[in-house]
PDB file of C-alpha atoms in Angstrom:
ATOM      1  CA  MET A 163     141.898-154.169-212.071  1.00  0.00           C
ATOM      2  CA  ALA A 164     143.643-152.965-209.273  1.00  0.00           C
ATOM      3  CA  GLY A 165     146.482-154.943-207.450  1.00  0.00           C
ATOM      4  CA  GLY A 166     144.903-158.578-208.153  1.00  0.00           C
ATOM      5  CA  THR A 167     141.174-157.146-207.653  1.00  0.00           C
ATOM      6  CA  ARG A 168     138.967-156.844-210.751  1.00  0.00           C
ATOM      7  CA  ILE A 169     135.730-155.430-210.904  1.00  0.00           C
ATOM      8  CA  THR A 170     133.039-155.990-213.966  1.00  0.00           C
ATOM      9  CA  TYR A 171     131.075-152.989-215.221  1.00  0.00           C
ATOM     10  CA  ALA A 172     127.902-154.625-213.960  1.00  0.00           C
ATOM     11  CA  ALA A 173     129.236-154.769-210.123  1.00  0.00           C
ATOM     12  CA  LEU A 174     130.564-151.044-210.427  1.00  0.00           C
ATOM     13  CA  ASN A 175     127.567-149.995-211.660  1.00  0.00           C
ATOM     14  CA  ARG A 176     125.967-151.641-208.510  1.00  0.00           C
ATOM     15  CA  ARG A 177     128.625-150.881-206.204  1.00  0.00           C
ATOM     16  CA  VAL A 178     128.054-147.142-207.391  1.00  0.00           C
ATOM     17  CA  ASP A 179     124.019-147.251-207.029  1.00  0.00           C
ATOM     18  CA  ARG A 180     124.513-148.502-203.326  1.00  0.00           C
ATOM     19  CA  MET A 181     127.058-145.765-202.388  1.00  0.00           C
ATOM     20  CA  ALA A 182     124.782-143.295-203.809  1.00  0.00           C
ATOM     21  CA  ALA A 183     121.682-144.082-202.064  1.00  0.00           C
ATOM     22  CA  GLY A 184     124.319-143.864-198.780  1.00  0.00           C
ATOM     23  CA  LEU A 185     125.290-141.016-199.489  1.00  0.00           C
ATOM     24  CA  ARG A 186     121.490-139.519-199.797  1.00  0.00           C
ATOM     25  CA  LEU A 187     121.090-141.210-196.559  1.00  0.00           C
ATOM     26  CA  LEU A 188     123.418-138.915-195.142  1.00  0.00           C
ATOM     27  CA  ALA A 189     121.479-136.033-196.178  1.00  0.00           C
ATOM     28  CA  LEU A 190     124.062-134.981-199.243  1.00  0.00           C
ATOM     29  CA  ARG A 191     121.557-133.093-201.152  1.00  0.00           C
ATOM     30  CA  PRO A 192     122.011-132.295-204.760  1.00  0.00           C
ATOM     31  CA  GLY A 193     124.325-129.659-205.657  1.00  0.00           C
ATOM     32  CA  GLN A 194     126.590-129.934-202.780  1.00  0.00           C
ATOM     33  CA  ARG A 195     129.898-129.911-203.450  1.00  0.00           C
ATOM     34  CA  VAL A 196     132.250-132.595-201.889  1.00  0.00           C
ATOM     35  CA  VAL A 197     136.202-132.122-201.997  1.00  0.00           C
ATOM     36  CA  VAL A 198     137.665-135.657-203.317  1.00  0.00           C
ATOM     37  CA  GLN A 199     141.316-136.420-202.596  1.00  0.00           C
ATOM     38  CA  LEU A 200     141.972-140.178-203.110  1.00  0.00           C
ATOM     39  CA  PRO A 201     145.099-141.703-204.717  1.00  0.00           C
ATOM     40  CA  ASN A 202     144.201-143.671-208.047  1.00  0.00           C
ATOM     41  CA  VAL A 203     142.248-146.423-206.862  1.00  0.00           C
ATOM     42  CA  PRO A 204     138.828-148.466-208.051  1.00  0.00           C
ATOM     43  CA  GLY A 205     137.483-146.717-204.620  1.00  0.00           C
ATOM     44  CA  PHE A 206     138.530-142.871-206.660  1.00  0.00           C
ATOM     45  CA  VAL A 207     135.896-144.113-209.504  1.00  0.00           C
ATOM     46  CA  VAL A 208     133.102-145.571-207.203  1.00  0.00           C
ATOM     47  CA  THR A 209     133.299-142.524-204.870  1.00  0.00           C
ATOM     48  CA  VAL A 210     133.440-140.004-208.000  1.00  0.00           C
ATOM     49  CA  PHE A 211     130.525-141.804-210.091  1.00  0.00           C
ATOM     50  CA  ALA A 212     128.441-142.419-206.709  1.00  0.00           C
ATOM     51  CA  LEU A 213     128.719-138.658-205.825  1.00  0.00           C
ATOM     52  CA  MET A 214     127.269-137.407-209.503  1.00  0.00           C
ATOM     53  CA  ARG A 215     124.687-139.610-209.399  1.00  0.00           C
ATOM     54  CA  ALA A 216     123.325-138.716-206.171  1.00  0.00           C
ATOM     55  CA  GLY A 217     123.590-135.476-207.588  1.00  0.00           C
ATOM     56  CA  ALA A 218     126.531-133.675-205.737  1.00  0.00           C
ATOM     57  CA  VAL A 219     129.592-132.492-207.395  1.00  0.00           C
ATOM     58  CA  PRO A 220     132.748-133.986-206.727  1.00  0.00           C
ATOM     59  CA  VAL A 221     135.340-131.788-206.212  1.00  0.00           C
ATOM     60  CA  LEU A 222     139.060-132.867-207.198  1.00  0.00           C
ATOM     61  CA  CYS A 223     141.608-132.135-205.263  1.00  0.00           C
ATOM     62  CA  PRO A 224     145.643-133.236-206.115  1.00  0.00           C
ATOM     63  CA  LEU A 225     146.571-135.797-203.237  1.00  0.00           C
ATOM     64  CA  SER A 226     149.463-133.915-202.912  1.00  0.00           C
ATOM     65  CA  SER A 227     147.853-130.528-201.795  1.00  0.00           C
ATOM     66  CA  ARG A 228     147.897-129.875-197.974  1.00  0.00           C
ATOM     67  CA  GLU A 229     145.811-127.856-195.334  1.00  0.00           C
ATOM     68  CA  PRO A 230     145.930-124.395-197.145  1.00  0.00           C
ATOM     69  CA  GLU A 231     145.023-125.435-200.600  1.00  0.00           C
ATOM     70  CA  VAL A 232     142.360-127.655-199.161  1.00  0.00           C
ATOM     71  CA  SER A 233     141.070-125.087-197.046  1.00  0.00           C
ATOM     72  CA  HIS A 234     140.711-122.774-199.335  1.00  0.00           C
ATOM     73  CA  LEU A 235     138.894-125.224-201.731  1.00  0.00           C
ATOM     74  CA  VAL A 236     136.573-126.341-198.944  1.00  0.00           C
ATOM     75  CA  GLN A 237     136.139-122.296-198.553  1.00  0.00           C
ATOM     76  CA  ALA A 238     135.684-121.192-201.874  1.00  0.00           C
ATOM     77  CA  THR A 239     133.255-124.289-203.232  1.00  0.00           C
ATOM     78  CA  GLN A 240     131.249-124.090-199.616  1.00  0.00           C
ATOM     79  CA  ALA A 241     132.273-127.949-199.862  1.00  0.00           C
ATOM     80  CA  VAL A 242     129.836-129.662-197.087  1.00  0.00           C
ATOM     81  CA  GLY A 243     131.857-132.890-197.608  1.00  0.00           C
ATOM     82  CA  TYR A 244     135.713-134.405-197.854  1.00  0.00           C
ATOM     83  CA  VAL A 245     136.501-137.639-199.063  1.00  0.00           C
ATOM     84  CA  GLY A 246     140.294-138.374-198.589  1.00  0.00           C
ATOM     85  CA  PRO A 247     142.475-141.383-197.122  1.00  0.00           C
ATOM     86  CA  SER A 248     142.922-141.333-193.368  1.00  0.00           C
ATOM     87  CA  THR A 249     146.710-141.733-193.820  1.00  0.00           C
ATOM     88  CA  TYR A 250     148.655-141.824-197.066  1.00  0.00           C
ATOM     89  CA  GLU A 251     152.378-141.897-197.766  1.00  0.00           C
ATOM     90  CA  GLY A 252     153.030-140.399-193.830  1.00  0.00           C
ATOM     91  CA  PHE A 253     150.363-137.647-193.980  1.00  0.00           C
ATOM     92  CA  ASP A 254     147.222-137.534-191.759  1.00  0.00           C
ATOM     93  CA  HIS A 255     143.912-136.280-193.902  1.00  0.00           C
ATOM     94  CA  THR A 256     141.762-136.910-191.597  1.00  0.00           C
ATOM     95  CA  ALA A 257     143.302-134.809-189.144  1.00  0.00           C
ATOM     96  CA  MET A 258     143.927-131.743-191.764  1.00  0.00           C
ATOM     97  CA  ALA A 259     140.129-132.135-192.667  1.00  0.00           C
ATOM     98  CA  ALA A 260     139.356-132.200-188.852  1.00  0.00           C
ATOM     99  CA  ASP A 261     141.070-128.924-188.357  1.00  0.00           C
ATOM    100  CA  ILE A 262     139.472-127.474-191.686  1.00  0.00           C
ATOM    101  CA  ALA A 263     136.415-128.184-190.118  1.00  0.00           C
ATOM    102  CA  ALA A 264     136.746-127.014-187.181  1.00  0.00           C
ATOM    103  CA  ARG A 265     137.141-123.551-188.938  1.00  0.00           C
ATOM    104  CA  SER A 266     134.699-123.965-191.148  1.00  0.00           C
ATOM    105  CA  PRO A 267     130.929-123.366-191.601  1.00  0.00           C
ATOM    106  CA  PHE A 268     130.301-125.486-194.509  1.00  0.00           C
ATOM    107  CA  LEU A 269     132.420-128.751-194.000  1.00  0.00           C
ATOM    108  CA  ARG A 270     130.445-130.953-191.865  1.00  0.00           C
ATOM    109  CA  ARG A 271     131.118-134.563-193.003  1.00  0.00           C
ATOM    110  CA  VAL A 272     134.566-136.475-193.777  1.00  0.00           C
ATOM    111  CA  PHE A 273     134.838-140.127-195.715  1.00  0.00           C
ATOM    112  CA  THR A 274     137.776-142.074-195.285  1.00  0.00           C
ATOM    113  CA  PRO A 275     138.212-145.924-196.684  1.00  0.00           C
ATOM    114  CA  GLU A 276     139.935-147.235-193.700  1.00  0.00           C
ATOM    115  CA  ALA A 277     138.259-149.510-191.725  1.00  0.00           C
ATOM    116  CA  PRO A 278     136.711-147.579-188.000  1.00  0.00           C
ATOM    117  CA  GLY A 279     139.090-146.604-185.400  1.00  0.00           C
ATOM    118  CA  THR A 280     142.001-148.028-187.220  1.00  0.00           C
ATOM    119  CA  SER A 281     144.666-145.380-187.646  1.00  0.00           C
ATOM    120  CA  SER A 282     142.492-142.201-186.637  1.00  0.00           C
ATOM    121  CA  PRO A 283     140.911-140.670-183.778  1.00  0.00           C
ATOM    122  CA  TYR A 284     138.576-139.652-186.200  1.00  0.00           C
ATOM    123  CA  GLY A 285     137.541-143.296-187.573  1.00  0.00           C
ATOM    124  CA  GLY A 286     134.310-144.977-187.342  1.00  0.00           C
ATOM    125  CA  ARG A 287     131.036-142.830-186.944  1.00  0.00           C
ATOM    126  CA  THR A 288     132.160-140.177-184.777  1.00  0.00           C
ATOM    127  CA  THR A 289     131.009-136.515-184.535  1.00  0.00           C
ATOM    128  CA  ASP A 290     134.110-134.056-183.297  1.00  0.00           C
ATOM    129  CA  PRO A 291     133.295-130.725-181.155  1.00  0.00           C
ATOM    130  CA  SER A 292     132.982-128.675-183.890  1.00  0.00           C
ATOM    131  CA  GLY A 293     129.915-131.219-185.326  1.00  0.00           C
ATOM    132  CA  CYS A 294     131.546-132.037-188.314  1.00  0.00           C
ATOM    133  CA  HIS A 295     130.492-136.396-188.533  1.00  0.00           C
ATOM    134  CA  TYR A 296     133.515-139.019-189.907  1.00  0.00           C
ATOM    135  CA  PHE A 297     132.612-142.155-191.407  1.00  0.00           C
ATOM    136  CA  PRO A 298     134.173-145.237-192.913  1.00  0.00           C
ATOM    137  CA  LEU A 299     133.462-144.949-197.053  1.00  0.00           C
ATOM    138  CA  ASP A 300     132.684-148.480-196.872  1.00  0.00           C
ATOM    139  CA  SER A 301     129.575-147.772-194.684  1.00  0.00           C
ATOM    140  CA  LEU A 302     128.018-145.555-197.557  1.00  0.00           C
ATOM    141  CA  ASP A 303     126.122-148.850-198.769  1.00  0.00           C
ATOM    142  CA  ALA A 304     122.149-148.718-198.840  1.00  0.00           C
ATOM    143  CA  PRO A 305     119.520-150.250-201.378  1.00  0.00           C
ATOM    144  CA  PRO A 306     119.489-148.395-204.528  1.00  0.00           C
ATOM    145  CA  ALA A 307     116.908-145.483-204.669  1.00  0.00           C
ATOM    146  CA  PRO A 308     115.464-144.151-208.049  1.00  0.00           C
ATOM    147  CA  ALA A 309     117.127-142.320-210.112  1.00  0.00           C
ATOM    148  CA  LEU A 310     117.405-138.891-209.348  1.00  0.00           C
ATOM    149  CA  PRO A 311     115.520-136.805-212.680  1.00  0.00           C
TER     150      PRO A 311
END
């Protein structure tokens, strides 16, 4: 339960399956790494389990980490994706991810839980000049695919 929201295990399992299928549709391949920097919200649990179910490796990063630490983590793990809040407590995580993507040959997908265009010029389904794609986290929804071996 988070705030007034409750989720059953069955609903959690369905949401994880659908998000994992959405991640695979965006060409996220087994073994690829994705940095996850989310607050303690239900979306954190769904995202981490969906990444694992899609075969990706979630690389957990404290929410307090900033550009130097996150950039190092992306480079050291060769992370192809980043999941974080658009902004959190006044800090623009999406702009930080965009700066890292502009200098990284690996980071090419950024996912945020906010609706398209709400608080960042990178919101919605957009692509920046470096070739990094931005997606709302809620858009990762597809009919479940067969489980990976």
